[in-house]
Every structure is written in C-alpha cells, then in structure tokens.
CSV table of C-alpha atoms in Angstrom, one decimal:
chain,number,residue,atom,x,y,z
J,1,UNK,CA,0.0,0.0,-0.1
J,2,UNK,CA,1.3,3.6,-0.5
J,3,UNK,CA,1.5,6.2,1.9
J,4,UNK,CA,-1.2,8.5,1.9
J,5,UNK,CA,-0.6,11.4,-0.8
J,6,UNK,CA,0.0,14.7,0.1
J,7,UNK,CA,-2.1,16.8,-2.3
J,8,UNK,CA,-1.5,20.3,-3.7
J,9,UNK,CA,1.9,20.5,-2.5
J,10,UNK,CA,2.5,23.6,-5.1
J,11,UNK,CA,0.5,25.8,-3.0
J,12,UNK,CA,2.6,25.4,0.0
J,13,UNK,CA,5.9,25.0,-1.8
J,14,UNK,CA,5.4,28.1,-4.1
J,15,UNK,CA,3.0,30.5,-3.7
J,16,UNK,CA,3.8,33.3,-5.9
J,17,UNK,CA,3.6,37.1,-5.2
J,18,UNK,CA,2.8,37.5,-9.1
J,19,UNK,CA,-0.7,36.6,-8.2
J,20,UNK,CA,-2.4,39.3,-6.0
J,21,UNK,CA,-4.1,38.9,-2.9
J,22,UNK,CA,-4.0,36.0,-0.2
J,23,UNK,CA,-5.7,32.7,-1.2
J,24,UNK,CA,-9.3,32.6,-0.8
J,25,UNK,CA,-10.9,30.0,1.9
J,26,UNK,CA,-14.4,28.9,2.3
J,27,UNK,CA,-15.9,26.6,4.8
J,28,UNK,CA,-18.9,24.4,4.7
J,29,UNK,CA,-20.8,21.9,6.9
J,30,UNK,CA,-21.5,18.8,4.8
J,31,UNK,CA,-23.8,15.7,4.8
J,32,UNK,CA,-22.6,13.0,2.5
J,33,UNK,CA,-25.1,10.0,2.4
J,34,UNK,CA,-25.7,6.8,0.5
J,35,UNK,CA,-29.1,5.4,0.6
J,36,UNK,CA,-29.5,1.8,0.0
J,37,UNK,CA,-32.2,-0.5,-0.8
J,38,UNK,CA,-31.4,-4.4,-0.4
J,39,UNK,CA,-33.0,-6.7,-2.9
J,40,UNK,CA,-35.0,-9.5,-1.5
J,41,UNK,CA,-33.1,-12.7,-0.9
J,42,UNK,CA,-29.4,-11.2,-0.4
J,43,UNK,CA,-27.2,-12.6,1.8
J,44,UNK,CA,-24.1,-10.4,2.3
J,45,UNK,CA,-23.1,-6.7,1.9
J,46,UNK,CA,-20.1,-5.2,1.5
J,47,UNK,CA,-19.7,-1.5,1.0
J,48,UNK,CA,-16.8,1.0,0.5
J,49,UNK,CA,-17.8,4.7,0.8
J,50,UNK,CA,-15.5,7.8,0.0
J,51,UNK,CA,-14.7,10.1,2.8
J,52,UNK,CA,-13.2,13.6,2.7
J,53,UNK,CA,-9.3,13.1,2.8
J,54,UNK,CA,-7.3,14.2,5.7
J,55,UNK,CA,-4.1,14.1,3.9
J,56,UNK,CA,-4.8,17.1,1.3
J,57,UNK,CA,-3.3,20.3,2.5
J,58,UNK,CA,-5.7,22.4,0.7
J,59,UNK,CA,-8.5,21.3,3.2
J,60,UNK,CA,-8.9,20.9,6.7
J,61,UNK,CA,-11.5,18.3,7.7
J,62,UNK,CA,-13.0,18.3,11.3
J,63,UNK,CA,-16.3,17.0,13.5
J,64,UNK,CA,-16.4,13.9,11.0
J,65,UNK,CA,-19.2,11.7,12.4
J,66,UNK,CA,-20.7,8.5,10.8
J,67,UNK,CA,-24.0,7.4,11.3
J,68,UNK,CA,-24.7,3.9,10.2
J,69,UNK,CA,-26.7,0.8,11.3
J,70,UNK,CA,-24.1,-2.0,10.5
J,71,UNK,CA,-20.5,-2.6,11.3
J,72,UNK,CA,-18.0,-0.1,9.9
J,73,UNK,CA,-14.4,1.2,10.3
J,74,UNK,CA,-12.2,3.4,8.3
J,75,UNK,CA,-9.7,1.9,6.2
J,76,UNK,CA,-6.8,2.8,3.4
J,77,UNK,CA,-7.0,2.0,0.0
J,78,UNK,CA,-3.6,1.5,-2.3
J,79,UNK,CA,-3.4,5.1,-3.3
J,80,UNK,CA,-3.6,6.0,0.6
J,81,UNK,CA,-7.0,7.4,0.7
J,82,UNK,CA,-9.0,6.8,3.7
J,83,UNK,CA,-12.5,4.6,3.0
J,84,UNK,CA,-15.3,3.6,5.2
J,85,UNK,CA,-15.7,0.0,4.8
J,86,UNK,CA,-18.9,-1.6,5.8
J,87,UNK,CA,-20.1,-5.3,6.3
J,88,UNK,CA,-23.3,-7.2,7.0
J,89,UNK,CA,-24.7,-10.3,6.7
J,90,UNK,CA,-28.5,-10.1,5.2
J,91,UNK,CA,-31.4,-9.9,5.8
J,92,UNK,CA,-31.2,-6.8,8.1
J,93,UNK,CA,-34.2,-5.6,10.3
J,94,UNK,CA,-35.0,-3.1,7.3
J,95,UNK,CA,-33.8,-3.5,3.8
J,96,UNK,CA,-33.7,0.2,3.3
J,97,UNK,CA,-31.1,2.0,5.3
J,98,UNK,CA,-28.4,5.1,4.8
J,99,UNK,CA,-25.1,5.5,6.0
J,100,UNK,CA,-24.3,9.2,6.5
J,101,UNK,CA,-21.0,11.2,7.3
J,102,UNK,CA,-21.2,14.7,8.1
J,103,UNK,CA,-18.3,17.1,8.7
J,104,UNK,CA,-16.8,20.3,8.1
J,105,UNK,CA,-14.3,21.4,5.8
J,106,UNK,CA,-12.6,24.6,5.5
J,107,UNK,CA,-11.1,24.7,2.1
J,108,UNK,CA,-8.1,27.2,0.6
J,109,UNK,CA,-7.8,28.1,-3.0
J,110,UNK,CA,-4.5,27.1,-4.8
J,111,UNK,CA,-2.4,29.6,-6.0
J,112,UNK,CA,0.7,28.1,-7.5
J,113,UNK,CA,2.0,30.7,-9.7
J,114,UNK,CA,3.5,28.2,-11.7
J,115,UNK,CA,6.5,29.2,-13.5
J,116,UNK,CA,8.4,27.0,-15.8
J,117,UNK,CA,11.8,28.9,-15.3
J,118,UNK,CA,11.7,27.3,-11.7
J,119,UNK,CA,11.9,23.7,-12.9
J,120,UNK,CA,13.7,21.1,-15.1
J,121,UNK,CA,13.2,17.7,-17.0
J,122,UNK,CA,12.9,14.8,-14.7
J,123,UNK,CA,16.0,12.8,-14.1
J,124,UNK,CA,16.3,9.2,-13.8
J,125,UNK,CA,15.7,9.1,-10.0
J,126,UNK,CA,12.5,11.3,-10.4
J,127,UNK,CA,11.3,9.0,-13.0
J,128,UNK,CA,11.9,6.0,-10.8
J,129,UNK,CA,10.3,7.6,-7.9
J,130,UNK,CA,7.2,8.6,-9.8
J,131,UNK,CA,6.8,5.5,-11.9
J,132,UNK,CA,3.5,4.7,-10.4
J,133,UNK,CA,2.0,8.2,-11.7
J,134,UNK,CA,3.6,7.5,-15.0
J,135,UNK,CA,1.6,4.2,-15.7
J,136,UNK,CA,-1.3,3.5,-17.7
J,137,UNK,CA,-4.5,2.9,-15.9
J,138,UNK,CA,-7.8,0.8,-17.5
J,139,UNK,CA,-9.4,3.8,-18.7
J,140,UNK,CA,-6.2,5.8,-19.0
J,141,UNK,CA,-4.8,4.2,-22.1
J,142,UNK,CA,-1.3,5.2,-23.2
J,143,UNK,CA,-1.4,3.7,-26.9
J,144,UNK,CA,0.9,4.0,-29.6
J,145,UNK,CA,-1.6,6.8,-31.1
J,146,UNK,CA,-1.4,8.5,-27.8
J,147,UNK,CA,2.3,8.6,-27.8
J,148,UNK,CA,2.4,10.0,-31.1
J,149,UNK,CA,-0.1,12.7,-30.7
J,150,UNK,CA,1.5,13.7,-27.2
J,151,UNK,CA,5.0,13.9,-29.1
J,152,UNK,CA,3.4,15.8,-31.7
J,153,UNK,CA,1.9,18.3,-29.2
J,154,UNK,CA,5.1,18.8,-27.1
J,155,UNK,CA,7.4,18.6,-30.1
J,156,UNK,CA,11.0,19.0,-28.5
J,157,UNK,CA,10.2,20.6,-25.2
J,158,UNK,CA,11.5,18.8,-22.2
J,159,UNK,CA,10.5,21.4,-19.5
J,160,UNK,CA,7.2,19.8,-17.9
J,161,UNK,CA,5.3,22.9,-17.0
J,162,UNK,CA,5.8,23.9,-20.7
J,163,UNK,CA,4.8,20.4,-21.8
J,164,UNK,CA,1.8,20.5,-19.7
J,165,UNK,CA,0.7,23.9,-20.9
J,166,UNK,CA,1.1,22.6,-24.4
J,167,UNK,CA,-1.2,19.7,-23.5
J,168,UNK,CA,-3.6,21.9,-21.8
J,169,UNK,CA,-4.0,24.2,-24.9
J,170,UNK,CA,-4.2,21.5,-27.2
J,171,UNK,CA,-7.1,19.7,-25.2
J,172,UNK,CA,-9.0,23.3,-24.8
J,173,UNK,CA,-8.7,23.6,-28.7
J,174,UNK,CA,-9.5,20.1,-29.8
J,175,UNK,CA,-12.2,18.7,-27.2
J,176,UNK,CA,-15.4,20.1,-26.3
J,177,UNK,CA,-17.1,19.4,-22.8
J,178,UNK,CA,-20.5,17.7,-23.4
J,179,UNK,CA,-23.1,20.0,-21.8
J,180,UNK,CA,-22.3,22.8,-24.4
J,181,UNK,CA,-24.4,20.6,-27.0
J,182,UNK,CA,-25.9,17.8,-25.0
J,183,UNK,CA,-28.4,17.0,-27.8
J,184,UNK,CA,-25.2,15.9,-30.0
J,185,UNK,CA,-22.5,15.2,-27.4
J,186,UNK,CA,-22.3,12.5,-24.7
J,187,UNK,CA,-19.9,11.6,-21.9
J,188,UNK,CA,-18.7,8.1,-21.1
J,189,UNK,CA,-19.9,6.2,-18.1
J,190,UNK,CA,-16.1,5.5,-16.9
J,191,UNK,CA,-13.9,8.4,-17.6
J,192,UNK,CA,-12.3,7.2,-20.8
J,193,UNK,CA,-9.4,8.7,-22.4
J,194,UNK,CA,-9.9,6.5,-25.6
J,195,UNK,CA,-13.8,7.5,-25.8
J,196,UNK,CA,-12.8,11.4,-25.2
J,197,UNK,CA,-9.8,11.1,-27.9
J,198,UNK,CA,-12.1,9.2,-30.4
J,199,UNK,CA,-15.1,11.6,-30.1
J,200,UNK,CA,-13.5,14.8,-29.1
J,201,UNK,CA,-16.0,15.2,-26.3
J,202,UNK,CA,-17.0,14.0,-22.6
J,203,UNK,CA,-17.2,15.3,-19.2
J,204,UNK,CA,-14.6,15.9,-16.6
J,205,UNK,CA,-13.3,12.5,-16.1
J,206,UNK,CA,-13.0,11.9,-19.8
J,207,UNK,CA,-11.2,15.3,-20.1
J,208,UNK,CA,-8.7,14.6,-17.5
J,209,UNK,CA,-8.4,10.8,-18.3
J,210,UNK,CA,-7.1,12.0,-21.9
J,211,UNK,CA,-4.9,14.8,-20.4
J,212,UNK,CA,-3.3,12.1,-18.1
J,213,UNK,CA,-2.6,9.6,-20.9
J,214,UNK,CA,-0.9,12.4,-23.0
J,215,UNK,CA,0.8,13.8,-19.8
J,216,UNK,CA,2.1,10.3,-18.9
J,217,UNK,CA,3.0,9.6,-22.6
J,218,UNK,CA,5.4,12.6,-22.6
J,219,UNK,CA,7.1,11.6,-19.1
J,220,UNK,CA,5.2,13.6,-16.8
J,221,UNK,CA,3.8,12.2,-13.4
J,222,UNK,CA,0.1,12.7,-13.1
J,223,UNK,CA,-2.7,12.1,-10.9
J,224,UNK,CA,-6.5,12.3,-11.2
J,225,UNK,CA,-8.3,13.9,-7.7
J,226,UNK,CA,-11.9,13.2,-7.3
J,227,UNK,CA,-13.9,15.6,-5.4
J,228,UNK,CA,-17.1,17.7,-5.5
J,229,UNK,CA,-17.7,21.5,-6.4
J,230,UNK,CA,-19.6,23.2,-3.6
J,231,UNK,CA,-21.9,25.2,-6.1
J,232,UNK,CA,-23.5,28.4,-4.3
J,233,UNK,CA,-26.9,27.9,-6.4
J,234,UNK,CA,-27.1,24.3,-4.2
J,235,UNK,CA,-26.2,25.7,-0.8
J,236,UNK,CA,-28.4,24.7,1.7
J,237,UNK,CA,-30.5,23.0,-1.1
J,238,UNK,CA,-31.8,19.2,-0.6
J,239,UNK,CA,-30.2,17.6,-3.6
J,240,UNK,CA,-27.3,15.8,-4.8
J,241,UNK,CA,-24.3,18.1,-5.9
J,242,UNK,CA,-22.6,15.3,-7.8
J,243,UNK,CA,-18.6,15.2,-8.0
J,244,UNK,CA,-16.0,16.2,-10.3
J,245,UNK,CA,-12.4,15.7,-10.7
J,246,UNK,CA,-9.2,17.1,-11.4
J,247,UNK,CA,-5.5,16.9,-12.1
J,248,UNK,CA,-2.2,17.5,-10.4
J,249,UNK,CA,1.4,16.9,-12.2
J,250,UNK,CA,4.6,16.8,-10.7
J,251,UNK,CA,7.4,19.3,-12.2
J,252,UNK,CA,10.9,18.9,-10.4
J,253,UNK,CA,11.8,21.7,-7.8
J,254,UNK,CA,8.3,23.0,-7.8
J,255,UNK,CA,6.1,19.6,-6.8
J,256,UNK,CA,2.6,18.8,-7.4
J,257,UNK,CA,0.9,21.4,-9.8
J,258,UNK,CA,-3.2,21.5,-9.8
J,259,UNK,CA,-5.2,22.0,-13.2
J,260,UNK,CA,-8.9,21.7,-14.0
J,261,UNK,CA,-8.9,21.8,-18.0
J,262,UNK,CA,-12.5,20.5,-18.0
J,263,UNK,CA,-13.9,23.8,-16.0
J,264,UNK,CA,-11.6,25.9,-18.1
J,265,UNK,CA,-13.0,24.7,-21.2
J,266,UNK,CA,-16.6,25.8,-20.5
J,267,UNK,CA,-15.1,29.3,-20.3
J,268,UNK,CA,-13.1,29.3,-23.4
J,269,UNK,CA,-14.8,30.7,-26.4
J,270,UNK,CA,-18.5,31.1,-27.2
J,271,UNK,CA,-21.3,28.5,-27.4
J,272,UNK,CA,-25.1,28.3,-27.3
J,273,UNK,CA,-26.9,28.3,-24.0
J,274,UNK,CA,-30.3,27.7,-24.0
J,275,UNK,CA,-33.0,26.0,-22.1
J,276,UNK,CA,-31.4,22.7,-22.7
J,277,UNK,CA,-28.2,23.2,-21.4
J,278,UNK,CA,-28.5,26.4,-19.1
J,279,UNK,CA,-28.6,24.5,-15.9
J,280,UNK,CA,-25.9,22.0,-16.7
J,281,UNK,CA,-23.4,24.4,-17.8
J,282,UNK,CA,-23.9,26.4,-14.6
J,283,UNK,CA,-23.2,23.5,-12.5
J,284,UNK,CA,-20.1,22.3,-14.4
J,285,UNK,CA,-18.4,25.2,-12.7
J,286,UNK,CA,-17.6,26.2,-9.1
J,287,UNK,CA,-19.3,29.5,-9.2
J,288,UNK,CA,-21.7,29.8,-12.2
J,289,UNK,CA,-21.4,31.0,-15.9
J,290,UNK,CA,-21.5,34.3,-17.2
J,291,UNK,CA,-20.0,33.8,-20.6
J,292,UNK,CA,-16.5,33.4,-21.9
J,293,UNK,CA,-13.5,34.3,-19.4
J,294,UNK,CA,-10.1,33.8,-20.8
J,295,UNK,CA,-8.5,34.9,-17.3
J,296,UNK,CA,-10.2,31.6,-15.9
J,297,UNK,CA,-9.1,29.6,-18.8
J,298,UNK,CA,-5.4,31.0,-17.7
J,299,UNK,CA,-6.4,30.5,-13.9
J,300,UNK,CA,-7.2,27.1,-14.0
J,301,UNK,CA,-3.7,26.2,-15.3
J,302,UNK,CA,-1.9,26.1,-11.9
J,303,UNK,CA,-4.7,27.1,-9.8
J,304,UNK,CA,-7.8,25.9,-8.0
J,305,UNK,CA,-10.8,27.7,-6.6
J,306,UNK,CA,-11.6,26.9,-2.9
J,307,UNK,CA,-15.1,25.7,-3.3
J,308,UNK,CA,-14.1,22.0,-3.4
J,309,UNK,CA,-13.7,18.9,-1.4
J,310,UNK,CA,-11.4,16.2,-2.1
J,311,UNK,CA,-12.9,12.4,-1.7
J,312,UNK,CA,-10.0,10.2,-3.3
J,313,UNK,CA,-6.9,10.5,-5.5
J,314,UNK,CA,-6.0,7.6,-8.6
J,315,UNK,CA,-7.6,5.3,-10.8
J,316,UNK,CA,-7.4,1.4,-10.5
J,317,UNK,CA,-7.7,1.2,-6.8
J,318,UNK,CA,-7.0,-1.9,-4.6
J,319,UNK,CA,-9.6,-1.6,-1.8
J,320,UNK,CA,-9.5,-3.2,1.8
J,321,UNK,CA,-10.7,-5.8,2.0
J,322,UNK,CA,-10.3,-6.5,-1.8
J,323,UNK,CA,-13.8,-6.7,-3.6
J,324,UNK,CA,-14.8,-9.4,-6.0
J,325,UNK,CA,-14.8,-7.1,-8.8
J,326,UNK,CA,-10.7,-6.8,-8.2
J,327,UNK,CA,-9.6,-3.2,-8.8
J,328,UNK,CA,-11.9,-0.2,-8.9
J,329,UNK,CA,-12.1,2.3,-11.6
J,330,UNK,CA,-12.3,5.2,-9.2
J,331,UNK,CA,-14.3,6.0,-5.7
J,332,UNK,CA,-16.0,9.6,-6.1
J,333,UNK,CA,-19.1,8.1,-4.2
J,334,UNK,CA,-19.5,4.6,-2.9
J,335,UNK,CA,-19.0,1.1,-4.2
J,336,UNK,CA,-21.4,-1.7,-2.9
J,337,UNK,CA,-21.2,-5.5,-3.8
J,338,UNK,CA,-24.2,-7.7,-3.2
J,339,UNK,CA,-23.3,-11.6,-2.6
J,340,UNK,CA,-19.7,-10.7,-4.5
J,341,UNK,CA,-21.7,-8.8,-7.4
J,342,UNK,CA,-21.5,-4.8,-8.0
J,343,UNK,CA,-24.9,-3.4,-7.0
J,344,UNK,CA,-26.0,-0.9,-9.7
J,345,UNK,CA,-26.2,2.8,-8.3
J,346,UNK,CA,-29.8,4.2,-8.8
J,347,UNK,CA,-31.2,0.8,-8.5
J,348,UNK,CA,-29.9,-0.3,-5.4
J,349,UNK,CA,-28.1,2.5,-3.9
J,350,UNK,CA,-28.3,6.5,-4.3
J,351,UNK,CA,-26.1,9.3,-3.0
J,352,UNK,CA,-26.8,12.6,-1.7
J,353,UNK,CA,-24.4,15.3,-1.1
J,354,UNK,CA,-25.6,18.4,0.8
J,355,UNK,CA,-23.8,21.4,2.1
J,356,UNK,CA,-24.1,25.0,3.8
J,357,UNK,CA,-21.4,27.5,3.6
J,358,UNK,CA,-20.6,28.8,6.8
J,359,UNK,CA,-19.9,32.7,6.6
J,360,UNK,CA,-17.1,34.0,8.9
C-alpha cells in the first residue's frame, strides 16, 4: 500500500507574489449520504464509501461523524485514501437504510503561480520515484496513437510545465465539454481517455483521463483527484451536488501542480446556452457561468478555486478488503457488492451530497 498522498503541495511550496492577494478560503457543513435498498433474498453486503481526505493540505476536515446501522471502520486503499468500509450479513431488520458522514471542511484556494523557469526535466531518479504516476490505467490508455499525438503536441520541449501547458491548450482547442451541446455530445460512463480522444467530447473525467494519458506519454507524472464542487446555487438545497475531478502533475523543484482543463473549457470561447443546457453549464463550474472568461481559462492551469472537497485520488484502486470486482476504476461516491456482485447505482443505492457554507 502506498502512503497517503500529500495533495496540493504546489500551493505550499511556491506561492507566487505575482498572484495578487491571499488565497481565498471557504468553510462548509457537509452531509454525505448513501441510501441503500437491499434486494430480497440477498445474503451479504459489503460497502466502500468515499470520505473527505485528511491528507489534502488544501482542506482541513473537522467534526467527522459516521452514522450507520451496520458494522463499519475506516481503512486505506492502495493510493492511501481513507475509505469507510461496511459489512453485514443479510437480511437486516429493514432492507432500506442510510449511511451518513457529516463533517466540516475549510478549503483553501490553490494559487501556485506555476513558473516554467523554476523547474527542469525529470531525472532518472525522479522518473523511478514517480513510476506509479507514469503508468497507464484501465481507462487512461497510453497507446501508440496517444504517444505519437503527445509527441506531436510537445515537440522537442523537455520542460514539464511547458509540456503540460501545451497539452492543456491542445485539449481546450480540440475537445468540447459535452454540456455545450447535450443533444449531440455525450460523456462516457467510466472516464475514458480513448472515448474522449475518439469523440472529441466528454465530461470532466473523460477530459482528465485524456490529459493524463497524454501527459504520462510525455513523461509527466500525473494523478487524477476526485472531489465535488460546492456550487453557490445548491447551497442549503436538498439535492445531490454530484462530483468532479481534476489533475495534479509533478514538476521537479516545484512539486505537484493542479489544473482543471474541464472547467476551463466551459469558459473558453463561445457556444449556445439555452433551456436544454443552461443549468448543466452553470453547475459544471464552481461559481456559475456568465460567458467566456479568458482569465479563468488561464487561472485553471496551476490554480484551483476554494469551493471544493477531495474524496479520493487515483484510478484502479485496490480496496481493503479487496472486493470481488478486483480493482475499482475510481471512488468518487461509493461502491457496493451484494453477494459478491456489483450493486447498481440508482437501482440498489443512491448518493446525496448537501452542504451549507459557513460565513465568517
């Protein structure tokens, strides 16, 4: 098992005076609930539920409380993420039950001031140290086509920040977020680099799976971070705020640098906003959509807003105990097996994330 990841190191290691003002901070009361309806005749239930990560230096978690009617404990997965594990023989007294995690989170804006002049190409020791974050995943595929495309994009550039920015700009130019045209564009259900490259569209996980594949193909260690955005219009609302993901890439002498090319794409250029996509477009961002904002396109390379929470890091997770499915694609919400078989979301279980911003 890997040690717990230290996220957002860039914000601590090299905050730049070029970025005016202190990093913004926001605090929230959060309620993360998984509602389960056990099918008749079931014999055993196992559940792995995402928790807010205590290793992310951009967020401080306090007052974490778990309410569950069955045995549970906090474990770590292969990436060091803390995960709530629950197990029970069936039937229960009631086939319908909920597991609820409540907590307070204070999140800091990450303002890295990423500067290509402060880094250099990785050396052999760094490539060895970060070998895990240079590998492909089941849905982050480093094919020959991806290697060729990545090489065509970065050309002879060896500086990882300049390489990363070239890949960021290529993605913005060539991939469209699906909510821009939901009648004709769709997302994959698994966060697939191959789907995103083939269709030139997708959601945040598709975008960042493709970016990660291209980056790793050019020798940039990369990890995908799963979390949620705390959108102002859903503050205090009894609804599910869904989930999101973003990227951290490693640059020597700088550390881990964040980016969110998926949100940046919403602010890049013009597209039609109408009754079919207006709500989806707004809720793809942390603080709403008011039209193109080039400054935000640039901001999301090396910086992240404060209206977020981190649930987990990485793909192809090995859970503890190991489920019948083997490795898990990702854990942004929960994963449940009943009698050794995956339980379908929205059929057997649903998730609700609600929050209230705490004003200072």
